[in-house]
């Protein structure tokens, strides 16, 4: 059962959890990209756009994140400037760190490991991604727009159920990847890791809610606003 209350965190704790959640998420994303066994859905769609547009992955992830800010604003009906500035900071931070971690993992040779070890690294990476998203969503100070979409759907449409919300949020990157496959007849970064992420990432977020920093509960501001909207 999900607990909802106003978590009493100091400013330093808020900053710590925000940066730790984002870094853990980016670290896991970098692992999945480096193993070349399929990335999480948003990353996979970013990789395919990157190849099609001929742009660096970091640039494409930042552009997709910026577009998602607009989509989230339309869903929530909220266009608060401080929130948008926070989203932009997170997009820049996250996109840059995914690129950095991917490069580091490739340099140390993760992509050359035997298939069994690469599968294990991919699974661990997806676990890190789910845990990082869970931390960011519970702190609920600034979120990556992709994670904010899941959080919006989770509490506005799916009664707090992370798995169903994550599957619904994945409709966007799935559509992007499908359209690019129809246009180019090629697909990249879609493999066993993508399948695991699609079916398990929402469940991993719910698991991490209870197991990773369990005393950190969902902070109320977003939940209150959504309840108010639905009343």
CSV table of C-alpha atoms in Angstrom, one decimal:
chain,number,residue,atom,x,y,z
A,1,UNK,CA,0.0,0.0,0.0
A,2,UNK,CA,1.4,3.4,-1.0
A,3,UNK,CA,1.7,6.0,1.8
A,4,UNK,CA,0.9,9.6,1.2
A,5,UNK,CA,2.0,12.4,3.5
A,6,UNK,CA,4.1,15.5,3.6
A,7,UNK,CA,7.6,14.1,4.0
A,8,UNK,CA,9.6,16.4,6.3
A,9,UNK,CA,12.9,16.9,4.5
A,10,UNK,CA,15.5,19.6,4.9
A,11,UNK,CA,16.6,21.6,1.9
A,12,UNK,CA,19.9,19.6,1.8
A,13,UNK,CA,18.0,16.3,1.9
A,14,UNK,CA,15.8,17.4,-0.9
A,15,UNK,CA,18.8,18.3,-3.1
A,16,UNK,CA,20.5,15.1,-2.2
A,17,UNK,CA,17.6,12.9,-3.1
A,18,UNK,CA,16.9,14.8,-6.3
A,19,UNK,CA,20.5,14.5,-7.5
A,20,UNK,CA,20.9,10.9,-6.3
A,21,UNK,CA,17.7,9.8,-8.0
A,22,UNK,CA,18.6,11.4,-11.3
A,23,UNK,CA,22.2,10.1,-11.2
A,24,UNK,CA,21.0,6.6,-10.4
A,25,UNK,CA,18.6,6.7,-13.3
A,26,UNK,CA,21.2,8.0,-15.7
A,27,UNK,CA,23.7,5.5,-14.5
A,28,UNK,CA,21.3,2.6,-15.2
A,29,UNK,CA,20.4,4.1,-18.6
A,30,UNK,CA,24.1,4.3,-19.5
A,31,UNK,CA,24.5,0.6,-18.5
A,32,UNK,CA,21.6,-0.5,-20.8
A,33,UNK,CA,22.8,1.5,-23.7
A,34,UNK,CA,26.4,0.2,-23.4
A,35,UNK,CA,25.4,-3.5,-23.3
A,36,UNK,CA,23.6,-3.0,-26.6
A,37,UNK,CA,20.9,-5.5,-25.6
A,38,UNK,CA,18.1,-3.0,-25.7
A,39,UNK,CA,17.5,0.1,-23.7
A,40,UNK,CA,14.5,1.4,-21.8
A,41,UNK,CA,11.6,2.6,-24.0
A,42,UNK,CA,12.4,6.3,-23.9
A,43,UNK,CA,16.1,5.7,-24.5
A,44,UNK,CA,15.4,3.3,-27.3
A,45,UNK,CA,13.2,5.8,-29.1
A,46,UNK,CA,15.9,8.5,-28.5
A,47,UNK,CA,18.6,6.2,-30.0
A,48,UNK,CA,16.5,5.6,-33.2
A,49,UNK,CA,15.8,9.3,-33.5
A,50,UNK,CA,19.5,10.0,-33.0
A,51,UNK,CA,20.4,7.7,-35.9
A,52,UNK,CA,17.7,9.0,-38.2
A,53,UNK,CA,18.5,12.7,-37.5
A,54,UNK,CA,22.2,12.2,-37.4
A,55,UNK,CA,22.4,14.0,-34.0
A,56,UNK,CA,24.2,13.0,-30.8
A,57,UNK,CA,22.1,10.9,-28.4
A,58,UNK,CA,22.5,13.5,-25.7
A,59,UNK,CA,21.0,16.2,-28.0
A,60,UNK,CA,18.1,14.1,-29.0
A,61,UNK,CA,17.3,13.2,-25.4
A,62,UNK,CA,17.3,16.8,-24.4
A,63,UNK,CA,15.0,17.7,-27.3
A,64,UNK,CA,12.6,14.9,-26.5
A,65,UNK,CA,12.5,16.0,-22.9
A,66,UNK,CA,11.7,19.6,-23.9
A,67,UNK,CA,8.8,18.4,-26.0
A,68,UNK,CA,7.5,16.3,-23.1
A,69,UNK,CA,7.4,19.4,-20.9
A,70,UNK,CA,4.8,20.8,-23.3
A,71,UNK,CA,2.8,17.5,-23.3
A,72,UNK,CA,2.8,17.4,-19.5
A,73,UNK,CA,1.7,21.0,-19.3
A,74,UNK,CA,-1.3,20.1,-21.5
A,75,UNK,CA,-2.2,17.1,-19.3
A,76,UNK,CA,-1.8,18.8,-16.0
A,77,UNK,CA,-3.0,22.3,-17.0
A,78,UNK,CA,-0.1,23.7,-15.1
A,79,UNK,CA,2.4,26.2,-16.7
A,80,UNK,CA,4.2,27.4,-13.6
A,81,UNK,CA,7.6,29.0,-14.6
A,82,UNK,CA,9.6,27.6,-11.6
A,83,UNK,CA,8.4,24.1,-12.4
A,84,UNK,CA,9.3,24.5,-16.1
A,85,UNK,CA,12.8,25.8,-15.3
A,86,UNK,CA,13.3,22.8,-13.0
A,87,UNK,CA,12.2,20.5,-15.7
A,88,UNK,CA,14.7,22.1,-18.1
A,89,UNK,CA,17.5,21.7,-15.6
A,90,UNK,CA,16.7,18.0,-15.1
A,91,UNK,CA,16.5,17.4,-18.8
A,92,UNK,CA,20.0,19.0,-19.3
A,93,UNK,CA,21.4,17.2,-16.3
A,94,UNK,CA,20.0,13.8,-17.2
A,95,UNK,CA,20.7,13.9,-20.9
A,96,UNK,CA,24.3,14.9,-20.3
A,97,UNK,CA,24.9,12.2,-17.6
A,98,UNK,CA,23.4,9.4,-19.7
A,99,UNK,CA,25.8,10.3,-22.5
A,100,UNK,CA,28.7,10.5,-20.0
A,101,UNK,CA,27.9,7.1,-18.3
A,102,UNK,CA,27.3,5.4,-21.7
A,103,UNK,CA,30.8,6.6,-22.8
A,104,UNK,CA,32.5,5.4,-19.6
A,105,UNK,CA,30.8,2.0,-19.7
A,106,UNK,CA,31.9,1.6,-23.4
A,107,UNK,CA,35.4,2.6,-22.6
A,108,UNK,CA,35.7,-0.1,-19.8
A,109,UNK,CA,34.5,-2.7,-22.2
A,110,UNK,CA,31.0,-3.6,-21.0
A,111,UNK,CA,29.8,-3.9,-24.6
A,112,UNK,CA,32.5,-6.7,-25.1
A,113,UNK,CA,31.4,-8.9,-22.2
A,114,UNK,CA,30.0,-12.4,-22.8
A,115,UNK,CA,26.2,-12.4,-23.6
A,116,UNK,CA,25.3,-13.8,-20.2
A,117,UNK,CA,27.1,-11.0,-18.3
A,118,UNK,CA,25.7,-8.4,-20.6
A,119,UNK,CA,22.2,-9.6,-19.9
A,120,UNK,CA,22.9,-9.4,-16.1
A,121,UNK,CA,24.3,-5.9,-16.5
A,122,UNK,CA,21.2,-4.9,-18.5
A,123,UNK,CA,18.9,-6.2,-15.8
A,124,UNK,CA,20.8,-4.4,-13.1
A,125,UNK,CA,20.7,-1.2,-15.1
A,126,UNK,CA,16.9,-1.4,-15.5
A,127,UNK,CA,16.7,-2.0,-11.7
A,128,UNK,CA,18.8,1.2,-11.2
A,129,UNK,CA,16.5,3.1,-13.6
A,130,UNK,CA,13.3,2.0,-11.7
A,131,UNK,CA,14.9,2.8,-8.3
A,132,UNK,CA,16.0,6.3,-9.5
A,133,UNK,CA,12.6,7.1,-10.9
A,134,UNK,CA,11.0,5.9,-7.7
A,135,UNK,CA,13.2,8.3,-5.6
A,136,UNK,CA,12.6,11.2,-7.9
A,137,UNK,CA,8.8,10.7,-7.9
A,138,UNK,CA,8.6,10.4,-4.1
A,139,UNK,CA,10.7,13.6,-3.6
A,140,UNK,CA,8.5,15.3,-6.2
A,141,UNK,CA,10.5,18.5,-6.2
A,142,UNK,CA,11.7,18.5,-9.8
A,143,UNK,CA,11.2,15.5,-12.2
A,144,UNK,CA,12.4,14.6,-15.6
A,145,UNK,CA,9.4,15.2,-17.9
A,146,UNK,CA,9.3,11.5,-18.8
A,147,UNK,CA,9.0,10.5,-15.1
A,148,UNK,CA,6.6,13.4,-14.5
A,149,UNK,CA,4.3,11.9,-17.1
A,150,UNK,CA,4.3,8.6,-15.4
A,151,UNK,CA,3.6,10.3,-12.0
A,152,UNK,CA,0.7,12.4,-13.5
A,153,UNK,CA,-0.9,9.3,-15.1
A,154,UNK,CA,-0.2,7.2,-11.9
A,155,UNK,CA,-2.2,9.4,-9.6
A,156,UNK,CA,-4.7,11.1,-12.0
A,157,UNK,CA,-5.7,8.0,-14.0
A,158,UNK,CA,-4.5,4.8,-12.4
A,159,UNK,CA,-5.2,5.3,-8.6
A,160,UNK,CA,-1.5,5.2,-7.7
A,161,UNK,CA,-0.7,2.0,-9.7
A,162,UNK,CA,2.8,2.5,-11.1
A,163,UNK,CA,2.8,-0.5,-13.5
A,164,UNK,CA,-0.3,0.6,-15.4
A,165,UNK,CA,0.8,4.2,-15.5
A,166,UNK,CA,4.3,3.3,-16.8
A,167,UNK,CA,2.7,1.1,-19.6
A,168,UNK,CA,0.5,4.0,-20.6
A,169,UNK,CA,3.4,6.5,-20.6
A,170,UNK,CA,5.4,4.1,-22.8
A,171,UNK,CA,2.8,4.6,-25.6
A,172,UNK,CA,4.7,7.8,-26.7
A,173,UNK,CA,8.2,6.2,-27.2
A,174,UNK,CA,6.7,3.1,-28.7
A,175,UNK,CA,4.9,5.2,-31.3
A,176,UNK,CA,8.1,7.1,-32.1
A,177,UNK,CA,10.1,3.9,-32.6
A,178,UNK,CA,7.3,2.2,-34.6
A,179,UNK,CA,7.0,5.2,-37.0
A,180,UNK,CA,10.8,5.4,-37.5
A,181,UNK,CA,10.8,1.6,-38.2
A,182,UNK,CA,8.1,2.1,-40.8
A,183,UNK,CA,10.1,4.9,-42.4
A,184,UNK,CA,13.6,3.4,-42.3
A,185,UNK,CA,12.9,-0.3,-42.0
A,186,UNK,CA,15.6,-0.4,-39.3
A,187,UNK,CA,15.4,-0.4,-35.5
A,188,UNK,CA,18.1,0.2,-32.9
A,189,UNK,CA,18.5,-0.3,-29.2
A,190,UNK,CA,15.4,-2.7,-29.1
A,191,UNK,CA,16.2,-6.1,-27.6
A,192,UNK,CA,15.7,-8.1,-24.5
A,193,UNK,CA,16.4,-5.1,-22.3
A,194,UNK,CA,13.6,-3.2,-23.9
A,195,UNK,CA,11.1,-6.0,-23.4
A,196,UNK,CA,12.2,-6.3,-19.7
A,197,UNK,CA,11.9,-2.6,-19.3
A,198,UNK,CA,8.4,-2.4,-20.9
A,199,UNK,CA,6.9,-5.1,-18.8
A,200,UNK,CA,8.8,-4.7,-15.5
A,201,UNK,CA,9.8,-1.1,-15.0
A,202,UNK,CA,6.5,0.0,-13.5
A,203,UNK,CA,6.6,-2.9,-11.1
A,204,UNK,CA,10.2,-2.1,-10.2
A,205,UNK,CA,9.2,1.5,-9.4
A,206,UNK,CA,6.5,0.1,-7.1
A,207,UNK,CA,9.0,-2.3,-5.5
A,208,UNK,CA,11.5,0.5,-5.0
A,209,UNK,CA,8.9,2.6,-3.3
A,210,UNK,CA,8.8,0.1,-0.5
A,211,UNK,CA,12.5,-1.1,-0.5
A,212,UNK,CA,14.7,1.8,-1.5
A,213,UNK,CA,14.7,4.5,1.2
A,214,UNK,CA,11.4,3.2,2.4
A,215,UNK,CA,11.0,6.1,4.9
A,216,UNK,CA,10.9,8.4,1.9
A,217,UNK,CA,7.2,8.7,1.1
A,218,UNK,CA,5.4,10.5,-1.7
A,219,UNK,CA,5.3,14.2,-1.0
A,220,UNK,CA,1.8,15.7,-1.2
A,221,UNK,CA,1.9,18.8,-3.5
A,222,UNK,CA,1.2,16.9,-6.7
A,223,UNK,CA,-1.3,14.5,-5.2
A,224,UNK,CA,-3.3,17.4,-3.6
A,225,UNK,CA,-3.4,19.3,-6.9
A,226,UNK,CA,-4.6,16.2,-8.8
A,227,UNK,CA,-7.3,15.5,-6.1
A,228,UNK,CA,-8.4,19.1,-6.4
A,229,UNK,CA,-8.6,18.8,-10.2
A,230,UNK,CA,-10.7,15.7,-9.9
A,231,UNK,CA,-13.1,17.1,-7.3
